[in-house]
Amino acid sequence: MAYKPFDELGKQTYLFQPIDSGMIRAALLFIAMATLWSAIKPTFVADTQIVLTQSSQSLGETCQKIKGSISKASEVYDFTSYNYREDIHHWASSSTQFSACSFEPGTSEDVSTALQILGQTRTPFAVKGGGHATNPGFSSTAGVQIAMSRFSEVSYDPTAQTVTIGTGLIWDKVYEELEPHGVNVVGGRVPGVGVAGFTLGGGYSWLTNQYGLTIDTVQNFELVMPNGTAINVTESSSPDLFFALKGGQNNFGIVTRFTIKTFPQTQVWGGLITYTEDVLDRVNQATANFATNNTDPKAAIITSYNYLLGEPGVSLIIFYDAPAPPDGIFDEFLMIPWFTKGVSTRSFPAFIQSLPGWNTARAIFNSISVMNYELSFLQAVLNETTYWGRNLPESVVFVSYDVEPFLPTLFSHNTTPSAYIPDRTQVLYPLNIYYAWLSSESDQDVDTAIRTSAQTLQAHISQIGLANAVVYPNYAIFDTPLDKLYGANLPRLQAIKKVVDPDNVMGLAGGFKL
């Protein structure tokens, strides 16, 4: 079964909810961690097949070795520290594990030092940027948790029209820092999404129709290689590695900074509209019409089919990259009777902050790729939402299917090859399936349901001409085969991996391993 971190810890998921009083929080944390630490099993096996073979003593020795080897710009924390709690925390509690220690590097040199120690001792580790991963063990570990939070700079270069961003940031902070300069980047679409994992997996944005994926805008990766060497990776300096890092995730070392293109940014128009069950046929038709007829690259939507509080509904996010949209683009949606509506003109950061991004208890994503959003397919999505919302255990508090239409030109903004997507001539849109639930006792039911639902929708897609398409790595469930992520690019990626990481140091970390 996929979700083991909290099963091993007495199902104490509530320990990761914030508490207002700092003193009470610290006291409860200390007591809870001291109690639960003895429950951690050193033989815990993550879904990525990383086996923790070290004893608690040897793990502690590795933590102390790192602590004694790094500069004052960095720090190692044990479970008694508040920093430790923040370092291991994830947006989905089912993605959190208790680590032997957490390490907050403050310099690339200290990342290098730690990575060499981890490689020499063969200690499992994880690298966490924003902590938004839903796959257990992908950015968490029972070994050494590397938290990149100290890499938090946003350095704008108006001459080059680029910005250098630390990999410990979330996109909200980047948008806020760039707003006074009147520029923006191709980044995440809802609050709380981390810069690092989002970018290394591809990156679909509100600005994708205009500028492509986030990886299409990256100019430089500051990378600490598995052997500890820190380098800058550009298209001209290291074309193979540059290709691999654009969608190849965490297989080639630890990225500490990205330098990416910026673009002029005005105020934007948009927001969230919710609809109840009685008007969903009209929402389906409006979504199908928008997906088919829209040609304006500044316009975008996400239609989320949700089952919440005992009934199906839709949360629609509409976006236009200007203070007001032209007449007609969103009129069909605006004429449907709504339950709530929060649409206005505002800054881009304010728009992002207006959208839902609340934390969940346990959560998982799954995905398929879609060639177009025909009305019959949207009805199938609604049917899946309603069926699983009504038939999953009461512990399941949220069932959601995100329909994300883009223009068919979305992959044409960059001719430089990238690990994802392998074929830029084929139009594919990602559909995200997202379930959230409260009790680990529902893990197996959720796992079965989300896989069955994806298979049902995939069968529908295959009937209308699309089969065996790759899926978006950032939405893919943890055991998705590598050829379903990278297609014909897989052999090249595996060859680059052997050259860059012959000792498979990055194999000690979670994720989709090449």
Short mmCIF file of C-alpha atoms in Angstrom, two decimals:
data_model
loop_
_atom_site.label_atom_id
_atom_site.label_comp_id
_atom_site.label_asym_id
_atom_site.label_seq_id
_atom_site.Cartn_x
_atom_site.Cartn_y
_atom_site.Cartn_z
CA MET A 1 0.00 0.00 0.00
CA ALA A 2 1.18 3.49 -0.81
CA TYR A 3 0.49 5.48 2.32
CA LYS A 4 2.58 4.27 5.24
CA PRO A 5 4.19 7.25 6.99
CA PHE A 6 1.46 7.80 9.57
CA ASP A 7 0.43 4.17 9.85
CA GLU A 8 3.85 3.67 11.42
CA LEU A 9 3.17 6.46 13.90
CA GLY A 10 -0.18 5.65 15.44
CA LYS A 11 -2.11 7.75 12.90
CA GLN A 12 -1.21 10.97 14.71
CA THR A 13 -1.85 13.23 11.73
CA TYR A 14 -3.21 16.01 13.90
CA LEU A 15 0.29 16.75 15.17
CA PHE A 16 0.95 18.60 11.95
CA GLN A 17 -1.80 21.15 12.30
CA PRO A 18 -0.68 24.64 13.39
CA ILE A 19 -1.24 25.74 16.99
CA ASP A 20 -1.59 29.42 17.86
CA SER A 21 0.50 29.55 20.99
CA GLY A 22 4.18 29.13 20.28
CA MET A 23 4.99 27.87 23.78
CA ILE A 24 2.20 25.31 23.80
CA ARG A 25 3.14 24.23 20.31
CA ALA A 26 6.77 23.71 21.25
CA ALA A 27 5.87 21.76 24.38
CA LEU A 28 3.36 19.52 22.61
CA LEU A 29 5.75 18.97 19.75
CA PHE A 30 8.53 17.87 22.07
CA ILE A 31 6.28 15.46 23.95
CA ALA A 32 4.72 14.06 20.80
CA MET A 33 8.01 13.59 18.99
CA ALA A 34 9.65 11.97 21.99
CA THR A 35 6.73 9.56 22.28
CA LEU A 36 6.47 8.76 18.60
CA TRP A 37 10.18 8.56 17.77
CA SER A 38 10.38 5.06 19.25
CA ALA A 39 7.65 3.95 16.85
CA ILE A 40 9.66 4.76 13.73
CA LYS A 41 10.72 1.58 11.98
CA PRO A 42 14.26 1.78 10.50
CA THR A 43 13.19 -0.80 7.92
CA PHE A 44 10.47 1.47 6.51
CA VAL A 45 10.23 1.01 2.75
CA ALA A 46 9.13 4.01 0.71
CA ASP A 47 7.14 3.62 -2.49
CA THR A 48 10.25 4.48 -4.47
CA GLN A 49 11.91 1.28 -3.26
CA ILE A 50 14.45 3.10 -1.05
CA VAL A 51 15.14 0.77 1.88
CA LEU A 52 16.37 2.32 5.10
CA THR A 53 18.94 -0.17 6.29
CA GLN A 54 20.91 2.00 8.69
CA SER A 55 20.38 1.68 12.40
CA SER A 56 19.18 4.69 14.35
CA GLN A 57 22.72 5.03 15.68
CA SER A 58 24.33 5.17 12.25
CA LEU A 59 21.69 7.61 11.03
CA GLY A 60 22.47 9.80 14.01
CA GLU A 61 26.16 9.58 13.19
CA THR A 62 25.47 10.70 9.63
CA CYS A 63 23.47 13.65 10.92
CA GLN A 64 26.28 14.60 13.27
CA LYS A 65 28.87 14.23 10.53
CA ILE A 66 26.94 16.65 8.35
CA LYS A 67 26.48 19.03 11.28
CA GLY A 68 30.21 19.01 12.00
CA SER A 69 31.18 19.59 8.37
CA ILE A 70 29.01 22.51 7.29
CA SER A 71 29.40 26.27 7.65
CA LYS A 72 27.50 28.58 9.99
CA ALA A 73 25.19 29.44 7.09
CA SER A 74 23.53 26.04 7.48
CA GLU A 75 22.14 23.93 10.31
CA VAL A 76 21.09 20.40 11.22
CA TYR A 77 18.06 19.90 13.49
CA ASP A 78 16.74 16.97 15.52
CA PHE A 79 13.13 16.22 16.43
CA THR A 80 13.15 18.56 19.45
CA SER A 81 13.42 21.61 17.21
CA TYR A 82 10.60 23.67 15.76
CA ASN A 83 12.68 23.98 12.57
CA TYR A 84 12.62 20.20 12.25
CA ARG A 85 8.84 20.21 12.35
CA GLU A 86 8.72 22.81 9.59
CA ASP A 87 11.36 21.01 7.55
CA ILE A 88 9.49 17.70 7.40
CA HIS A 89 6.02 19.25 7.01
CA HIS A 90 4.18 18.66 3.73
CA TRP A 91 0.97 20.07 2.28
CA ALA A 92 -0.42 16.51 2.36
CA SER A 93 0.17 14.84 5.71
CA SER A 94 0.38 11.45 3.98
CA SER A 95 3.57 12.75 2.33
CA THR A 96 5.24 13.57 5.66
CA GLN A 97 7.69 11.24 7.39
CA PHE A 98 9.67 11.55 10.58
CA SER A 99 13.31 11.87 9.55
CA ALA A 100 16.44 11.05 11.52
CA CYS A 101 17.26 14.76 11.27
CA SER A 102 16.60 17.72 9.02
CA PHE A 103 19.28 19.72 7.24
CA GLU A 104 18.78 23.31 6.13
CA PRO A 105 21.65 24.23 3.77
CA GLY A 106 22.42 27.91 3.34
CA THR A 107 25.06 27.64 0.64
CA SER A 108 25.71 25.47 -2.39
CA GLU A 109 29.00 24.45 -0.78
CA ASP A 110 27.15 23.00 2.19
CA VAL A 111 24.76 21.17 -0.13
CA SER A 112 27.85 19.70 -1.75
CA THR A 113 29.34 18.66 1.58
CA ALA A 114 26.15 16.94 2.72
CA LEU A 115 25.55 15.23 -0.61
CA GLN A 116 29.05 13.72 -0.55
CA ILE A 117 28.53 12.45 3.00
CA LEU A 118 25.16 10.96 2.10
CA GLY A 119 26.66 9.26 -0.94
CA GLN A 120 29.60 7.86 1.01
CA THR A 121 27.42 6.51 3.83
CA ARG A 122 24.62 5.41 1.44
CA THR A 123 22.09 7.19 3.62
CA PRO A 124 18.58 7.70 2.24
CA PHE A 125 17.61 11.35 2.00
CA ALA A 126 14.96 13.62 0.50
CA VAL A 127 15.02 17.13 -0.93
CA LYS A 128 12.06 19.38 -0.14
CA GLY A 129 11.35 22.70 -1.81
CA GLY A 130 7.80 23.84 -1.09
CA GLY A 131 6.56 20.46 0.17
CA HIS A 132 3.55 20.22 -2.16
CA ALA A 133 4.30 16.66 -3.34
CA THR A 134 1.44 14.20 -2.83
CA ASN A 135 3.42 11.04 -3.58
CA PRO A 136 4.70 9.57 -0.30
CA GLY A 137 8.47 9.40 -0.12
CA PHE A 138 9.09 11.73 -3.07
CA SER A 139 10.27 14.67 -0.96
CA SER A 140 10.27 13.03 2.47
CA THR A 141 12.32 10.31 4.11
CA ALA A 142 13.06 8.43 7.30
CA GLY A 143 16.72 9.29 6.63
CA VAL A 144 18.02 12.86 6.24
CA GLN A 145 15.48 15.49 5.22
CA ILE A 146 17.10 18.29 3.19
CA ALA A 147 14.91 21.40 3.39
CA MET A 148 15.86 24.11 0.91
CA SER A 149 14.07 26.92 2.77
CA ARG A 150 17.21 29.06 3.17
CA PHE A 151 17.52 29.33 -0.61
CA SER A 152 14.90 32.07 -0.67
CA GLU A 153 16.31 34.90 -2.77
CA VAL A 154 14.49 36.57 -5.65
CA SER A 155 17.03 38.55 -7.68
CA TYR A 156 15.64 40.43 -10.67
CA ASP A 157 17.93 41.51 -13.53
CA PRO A 158 16.11 44.19 -15.56
CA THR A 159 18.84 44.28 -18.20
CA ALA A 160 18.69 40.56 -18.95
CA GLN A 161 14.96 40.42 -18.15
CA THR A 162 15.51 37.37 -15.98
CA VAL A 163 15.11 36.52 -12.32
CA THR A 164 17.19 34.15 -10.20
CA ILE A 165 15.05 32.24 -7.71
CA GLY A 166 16.04 30.04 -4.79
CA THR A 167 14.56 26.57 -4.76
CA GLY A 168 13.18 26.89 -1.22
CA LEU A 169 10.50 29.35 -2.33
CA ILE A 170 6.84 29.02 -3.17
CA TRP A 171 5.54 30.89 -6.21
CA ASP A 172 3.42 33.26 -4.11
CA LYS A 173 6.59 34.87 -2.75
CA VAL A 174 8.16 35.15 -6.22
CA TYR A 175 5.07 36.93 -7.59
CA GLU A 176 5.05 39.36 -4.66
CA GLU A 177 8.74 40.22 -5.08
CA LEU A 178 8.40 40.80 -8.83
CA GLU A 179 5.21 42.88 -8.70
CA PRO A 180 6.97 46.22 -7.98
CA HIS A 181 9.09 45.67 -11.11
CA GLY A 182 6.03 45.20 -13.33
CA VAL A 183 7.13 41.73 -14.43
CA ASN A 184 6.13 38.14 -13.83
CA VAL A 185 7.21 34.55 -14.50
CA VAL A 186 5.57 31.39 -15.76
CA GLY A 187 4.81 29.74 -12.42
CA GLY A 188 2.23 27.94 -10.31
CA ARG A 189 -1.50 28.60 -10.53
CA VAL A 190 -2.67 28.26 -6.90
CA PRO A 191 -1.24 29.30 -3.52
CA GLY A 192 1.44 27.25 -1.78
CA VAL A 193 3.07 25.49 -4.75
CA GLY A 194 6.84 25.12 -4.48
CA VAL A 195 9.19 26.49 -7.12
CA ALA A 196 11.54 23.49 -7.21
CA GLY A 197 9.39 20.45 -7.87
CA PHE A 198 6.99 22.39 -10.06
CA THR A 199 9.78 23.57 -12.36
CA LEU A 200 11.74 20.32 -12.48
CA GLY A 201 8.55 18.48 -13.47
CA GLY A 202 7.48 20.83 -16.27
CA GLY A 203 5.23 23.61 -15.02
CA TYR A 204 1.78 24.50 -16.42
CA SER A 205 0.86 28.12 -15.70
CA TRP A 206 -1.78 30.80 -16.25
CA LEU A 207 0.76 32.22 -18.71
CA THR A 208 1.46 28.95 -20.56
CA ASN A 209 -0.69 29.83 -23.57
CA GLN A 210 1.53 32.87 -24.12
CA TYR A 211 4.99 31.63 -23.14
CA GLY A 212 4.97 27.83 -22.76
CA LEU A 213 5.79 25.65 -19.77
CA THR A 214 7.98 26.91 -16.94
CA ILE A 215 10.85 24.74 -18.21
CA ASP A 216 10.61 26.59 -21.54
CA THR A 217 11.62 29.78 -19.74
CA VAL A 218 14.56 28.46 -17.67
CA GLN A 219 17.90 29.96 -18.71
CA ASN A 220 20.16 28.43 -16.07
CA PHE A 221 20.09 25.74 -13.40
CA GLU A 222 22.51 26.13 -10.50
CA LEU A 223 23.14 22.46 -9.76
CA VAL A 224 25.08 20.54 -7.15
CA MET A 225 25.97 17.33 -8.93
CA PRO A 226 25.88 13.96 -7.14
CA ASN A 227 29.70 14.03 -6.79
CA GLY A 228 29.46 17.38 -5.00
CA THR A 229 30.57 19.61 -7.88
CA ALA A 230 28.53 22.82 -8.16
CA ILE A 231 27.96 23.99 -11.74
CA ASN A 232 25.75 26.27 -13.79
CA VAL A 233 23.84 24.35 -16.44
CA THR A 234 22.79 26.23 -19.57
CA GLU A 235 21.84 25.17 -23.05
CA SER A 236 25.28 26.11 -24.35
CA SER A 237 27.41 24.83 -21.45
CA SER A 238 25.79 21.42 -20.93
CA PRO A 239 23.12 20.71 -23.55
CA ASP A 240 22.46 17.12 -22.43
CA LEU A 241 22.10 18.01 -18.76
CA PHE A 242 20.06 21.11 -19.63
CA PHE A 243 17.69 18.87 -21.58
CA ALA A 244 17.49 16.35 -18.72
CA LEU A 245 16.74 18.90 -16.00
CA LYS A 246 13.78 20.26 -17.95
CA GLY A 247 11.24 17.75 -16.69
CA GLY A 248 13.64 15.07 -15.45
CA GLN A 249 12.95 15.95 -11.80
CA ASN A 250 15.51 15.16 -9.08
CA ASN A 251 17.61 12.52 -10.86
CA PHE A 252 20.69 14.58 -11.65
CA GLY A 253 21.64 16.35 -8.43
CA ILE A 254 20.21 19.10 -6.24
CA VAL A 255 19.17 22.33 -7.93
CA THR A 256 19.74 25.33 -5.67
CA ARG A 257 18.65 28.17 -7.98
CA PHE A 258 16.85 28.75 -11.27
CA THR A 259 17.38 31.68 -13.58
CA ILE A 260 14.24 32.15 -15.67
CA LYS A 261 12.80 34.66 -18.11
CA THR A 262 10.50 37.42 -16.94
CA PHE A 263 7.63 39.00 -18.87
CA PRO A 264 5.74 42.29 -18.50
CA GLN A 265 2.80 42.03 -16.12
CA THR A 266 -0.20 44.33 -15.72
CA GLN A 267 -3.17 43.82 -13.45
CA VAL A 268 -5.24 40.75 -14.31
CA TRP A 269 -8.93 39.92 -14.32
CA GLY A 270 -10.48 36.76 -12.96
CA GLY A 271 -11.27 34.69 -9.93
CA LEU A 272 -13.31 31.78 -8.60
CA ILE A 273 -16.93 30.96 -9.46
CA THR A 274 -18.74 27.99 -7.92
CA TYR A 275 -21.78 26.22 -9.33
CA THR A 276 -24.22 23.74 -7.83
CA GLU A 277 -25.47 20.45 -9.24
CA ASP A 278 -28.55 21.83 -10.99
CA VAL A 279 -26.53 23.86 -13.54
CA LEU A 280 -23.67 21.49 -14.26
CA ASP A 281 -24.96 20.57 -17.73
CA ARG A 282 -24.60 24.22 -18.66
CA VAL A 283 -21.12 24.35 -17.15
CA ASN A 284 -20.15 21.27 -19.18
CA GLN A 285 -21.34 22.93 -22.38
CA ALA A 286 -19.61 26.23 -21.60
CA THR A 287 -16.33 24.41 -20.82
CA ALA A 288 -16.51 22.39 -24.05
CA ASN A 289 -17.23 25.55 -26.03
CA PHE A 290 -14.35 27.46 -24.44
CA ALA A 291 -11.92 24.58 -25.03
CA THR A 292 -12.96 24.37 -28.68
CA ASN A 293 -13.40 28.02 -29.60
CA ASN A 294 -11.02 30.14 -27.55
CA THR A 295 -8.05 31.49 -29.53
CA ASP A 296 -6.92 34.25 -27.15
CA PRO A 297 -3.63 33.28 -25.45
CA LYS A 298 -4.35 35.62 -22.54
CA ALA A 299 -7.48 33.68 -21.56
CA ALA A 300 -7.45 30.49 -19.47
CA ILE A 301 -9.72 28.44 -17.23
CA ILE A 302 -9.65 25.48 -14.87
CA THR A 303 -12.99 23.72 -14.44
CA SER A 304 -12.79 21.57 -11.30
CA TYR A 305 -15.52 18.96 -10.92
CA ASN A 306 -15.79 18.40 -7.18
CA TYR A 307 -17.72 16.26 -4.74
CA LEU A 308 -17.88 18.07 -1.44
CA LEU A 309 -20.32 18.09 1.49
CA GLY A 310 -22.48 15.39 -0.05
CA GLU A 311 -23.06 16.71 -3.54
CA PRO A 312 -21.29 17.38 -6.84
CA GLY A 313 -20.43 20.88 -7.97
CA VAL A 314 -17.92 22.86 -9.99
CA SER A 315 -15.27 25.33 -8.94
CA LEU A 316 -14.35 27.36 -12.01
CA ILE A 317 -11.28 29.60 -12.13
CA ILE A 318 -11.29 32.09 -14.97
CA PHE A 319 -8.27 34.20 -15.87
CA TYR A 320 -7.45 36.96 -18.31
CA ASP A 321 -4.00 38.50 -18.50
CA ALA A 322 -5.15 42.12 -18.63
CA PRO A 323 -7.29 44.40 -16.44
CA ALA A 324 -10.41 43.39 -18.40
CA PRO A 325 -11.22 40.67 -20.96
CA PRO A 326 -12.66 41.38 -24.38
CA ASP A 327 -16.41 40.93 -24.67
CA GLY A 328 -17.61 37.41 -25.25
CA ILE A 329 -14.78 35.17 -24.02
CA PHE A 330 -16.30 34.26 -20.64
CA ASP A 331 -19.91 35.37 -21.19
CA GLU A 332 -21.31 31.85 -21.30
CA PHE A 333 -19.90 31.09 -17.84
CA LEU A 334 -21.00 34.42 -16.41
CA MET A 335 -24.61 33.89 -17.52
CA ILE A 336 -24.94 30.59 -15.60
CA PRO A 337 -26.50 31.06 -12.14
CA TRP A 338 -23.66 30.78 -9.66
CA PHE A 339 -23.43 29.84 -5.98
CA THR A 340 -20.44 32.09 -5.22
CA LYS A 341 -18.51 34.49 -7.42
CA GLY A 342 -15.27 36.32 -6.69
CA VAL A 343 -14.19 37.82 -10.00
CA SER A 344 -12.42 41.19 -10.19
CA THR A 345 -9.45 43.15 -11.50
CA ARG A 346 -6.40 42.98 -9.23
CA SER A 347 -2.68 42.34 -9.16
CA PHE A 348 -1.42 38.92 -10.18
CA PRO A 349 -0.28 38.05 -6.62
CA ALA A 350 -3.69 39.08 -5.26
CA PHE A 351 -5.40 36.91 -7.88
CA ILE A 352 -3.32 33.88 -6.83
CA GLN A 353 -4.02 34.51 -3.14
CA SER A 354 -7.77 34.63 -3.83
CA LEU A 355 -7.78 31.02 -5.02
CA PRO A 356 -8.25 27.91 -2.86
CA GLY A 357 -5.03 26.32 -1.66
CA TRP A 358 -5.90 25.00 1.77
CA ASN A 359 -3.97 22.16 3.32
CA THR A 360 -5.36 18.66 3.45
CA ALA A 361 -4.85 15.67 5.71
CA ARG A 362 -4.07 12.79 3.37
CA ALA A 363 -4.02 13.37 -0.39
CA ILE A 364 -3.01 11.81 -3.68
CA PHE A 365 -2.99 12.80 -7.34
CA ASN A 366 -3.44 10.71 -10.46
CA SER A 367 -3.59 11.83 -14.07
CA ILE A 368 -4.35 11.10 -17.67
CA SER A 369 -3.60 13.21 -20.76
CA VAL A 370 -6.36 14.57 -22.95
CA MET A 371 -6.29 15.66 -26.59
CA ASN A 372 -9.49 17.70 -26.43
CA TYR A 373 -12.39 18.35 -24.10
CA GLU A 374 -15.43 17.08 -25.94
CA LEU A 375 -18.79 17.36 -24.23
CA SER A 376 -19.10 13.58 -23.90
CA PHE A 377 -15.79 13.41 -22.07
CA LEU A 378 -16.78 16.20 -19.67
CA GLN A 379 -19.95 14.28 -18.89
CA ALA A 380 -17.80 11.22 -18.17
CA VAL A 381 -15.69 13.33 -15.78
CA LEU A 382 -18.82 14.52 -13.99
CA ASN A 383 -20.07 10.93 -13.77
CA GLU A 384 -16.79 9.83 -12.17
CA THR A 385 -16.90 12.71 -9.71
CA THR A 386 -20.44 11.87 -8.64
CA TYR A 387 -19.96 8.11 -8.49
CA TRP A 388 -16.80 8.12 -6.39
CA GLY A 389 -18.01 10.97 -4.22
CA ARG A 390 -21.03 8.88 -3.28
CA ASN A 391 -19.31 5.50 -2.95
CA LEU A 392 -16.03 6.18 -1.16
CA PRO A 393 -15.85 5.98 2.67
CA GLU A 394 -16.97 8.93 4.77
CA SER A 395 -13.32 9.62 5.57
CA VAL A 396 -12.92 10.92 2.01
CA VAL A 397 -13.69 14.63 2.27
CA PHE A 398 -12.90 15.82 -1.24
CA VAL A 399 -13.03 14.32 -4.74
CA SER A 400 -11.86 16.56 -7.57
CA TYR A 401 -11.15 16.36 -11.31
CA ASP A 402 -9.39 19.38 -12.82
CA VAL A 403 -10.13 20.07 -16.48
CA GLU A 404 -7.38 22.33 -17.87
CA PRO A 405 -7.86 23.45 -21.49
CA PHE A 406 -4.92 25.16 -23.21
CA LEU A 407 -4.37 26.38 -26.74
CA PRO A 408 -3.04 23.71 -29.13
CA THR A 409 0.10 25.87 -29.53
CA LEU A 410 1.15 25.44 -25.88
CA PHE A 411 4.26 23.35 -26.73
CA SER A 412 5.39 25.57 -29.62
CA HIS A 413 7.01 28.33 -27.56
CA ASN A 414 10.40 26.63 -27.33
CA THR A 415 12.20 24.51 -29.88
CA THR A 416 14.89 23.33 -27.44
CA PRO A 417 14.25 19.65 -26.56
CA SER A 418 13.22 18.86 -23.00
CA ALA A 419 12.78 15.68 -20.98
CA TYR A 420 9.08 16.51 -20.72
CA ILE A 421 7.28 16.68 -23.07
CA PRO A 422 8.89 14.14 -25.46
CA ASP A 423 6.81 15.00 -28.54
CA ARG A 424 5.95 18.68 -28.91
CA THR A 425 3.98 18.07 -32.08
CA GLN A 426 1.27 16.15 -30.20
CA VAL A 427 -1.28 18.28 -28.36
CA LEU A 428 -1.86 16.96 -24.83
CA TYR A 429 -3.62 18.57 -21.91
CA PRO A 430 -3.14 17.31 -18.34
CA LEU A 431 -6.16 16.24 -16.31
CA ASN A 432 -5.54 16.06 -12.58
CA ILE A 433 -7.51 13.70 -10.32
CA TYR A 434 -7.21 14.64 -6.66
CA TYR A 435 -8.69 12.87 -3.63
CA ALA A 436 -8.34 13.99 0.00
CA TRP A 437 -9.27 11.97 3.06
CA LEU A 438 -8.77 11.89 6.81
CA SER A 439 -8.14 8.33 7.98
CA SER A 440 -5.41 5.90 6.99
CA GLU A 441 -8.05 3.19 7.21
CA SER A 442 -9.36 4.53 3.87
CA ASP A 443 -5.98 4.33 2.12
CA GLN A 444 -6.67 1.15 0.18
CA ASP A 445 -10.14 2.26 -0.88
CA VAL A 446 -8.78 5.59 -2.13
CA ASP A 447 -5.89 3.96 -3.95
CA THR A 448 -8.21 1.53 -5.74
CA ALA A 449 -10.73 4.22 -6.61
CA ILE A 450 -8.34 6.78 -8.03
CA ARG A 451 -6.68 4.15 -10.23
CA THR A 452 -10.00 2.72 -11.40
CA SER A 453 -11.33 6.17 -12.20
CA ALA A 454 -8.25 7.07 -14.24
CA GLN A 455 -8.58 3.80 -16.17
CA THR A 456 -12.25 4.50 -16.87
CA LEU A 457 -11.50 7.95 -18.26
CA GLN A 458 -8.49 6.65 -20.17
CA ALA A 459 -10.71 4.07 -21.87
CA HIS A 460 -13.05 6.86 -22.93
CA ILE A 461 -10.13 8.87 -24.32
CA SER A 462 -8.76 5.86 -26.18
CA GLN A 463 -12.11 5.39 -27.89
CA ILE A 464 -11.81 8.87 -29.39
CA GLY A 465 -8.29 8.42 -30.69
CA LEU A 466 -5.72 8.97 -27.93
CA ALA A 467 -3.98 6.05 -26.29
CA ASN A 468 -0.59 5.51 -24.65
CA ALA A 469 0.08 9.24 -24.26
CA VAL A 470 2.62 10.38 -21.68
CA VAL A 471 1.31 11.93 -18.48
CA TYR A 472 2.47 15.04 -16.67
CA PRO A 473 5.08 14.02 -14.04
CA ASN A 474 3.83 16.47 -11.42
CA TYR A 475 0.36 14.89 -11.46
CA ALA A 476 1.44 11.25 -11.96
CA ILE A 477 0.79 8.71 -9.22
CA PHE A 478 3.91 7.33 -7.55
CA ASP A 479 4.33 4.05 -9.49
CA THR A 480 3.68 5.42 -12.98
CA PRO A 481 6.07 3.62 -15.39
CA LEU A 482 8.90 5.82 -16.64
CA ASP A 483 7.96 5.35 -20.28
CA LYS A 484 4.56 6.84 -19.46
CA LEU A 485 6.35 9.99 -18.30
CA TYR A 486 9.11 10.37 -20.87
CA GLY A 487 8.22 8.22 -23.86
CA ALA A 488 10.98 8.14 -26.48
CA ASN A 489 13.15 10.39 -24.29
CA LEU A 490 13.64 7.68 -21.68
CA PRO A 491 16.78 6.00 -23.14
CA ARG A 492 18.54 9.36 -23.52
CA LEU A 493 17.65 10.35 -19.95
CA GLN A 494 18.93 7.05 -18.57
CA ALA A 495 22.19 7.45 -20.49
CA ILE A 496 22.69 10.98 -19.10
CA LYS A 497 21.91 9.71 -15.62
CA LYS A 498 24.68 7.08 -15.85
CA VAL A 499 27.22 9.72 -16.82
CA VAL A 500 26.17 12.33 -14.26
CA ASP A 501 25.51 9.95 -11.36
CA PRO A 502 27.45 6.69 -11.89
CA ASP A 503 27.20 5.80 -8.19
CA ASN A 504 23.44 6.43 -8.15
CA VAL A 505 23.59 8.87 -5.25
CA MET A 506 20.29 10.41 -6.30
CA GLY A 507 18.79 6.93 -6.18
CA LEU A 508 18.95 7.32 -2.39
CA ALA A 509 16.25 9.99 -2.70
CA GLY A 510 12.61 9.43 -3.55
CA GLY A 511 10.90 10.24 -6.81
CA PHE A 512 10.60 8.73 -10.27
CA LYS A 513 14.03 7.12 -10.52
CA LEU A 514 15.82 6.72 -13.82
#
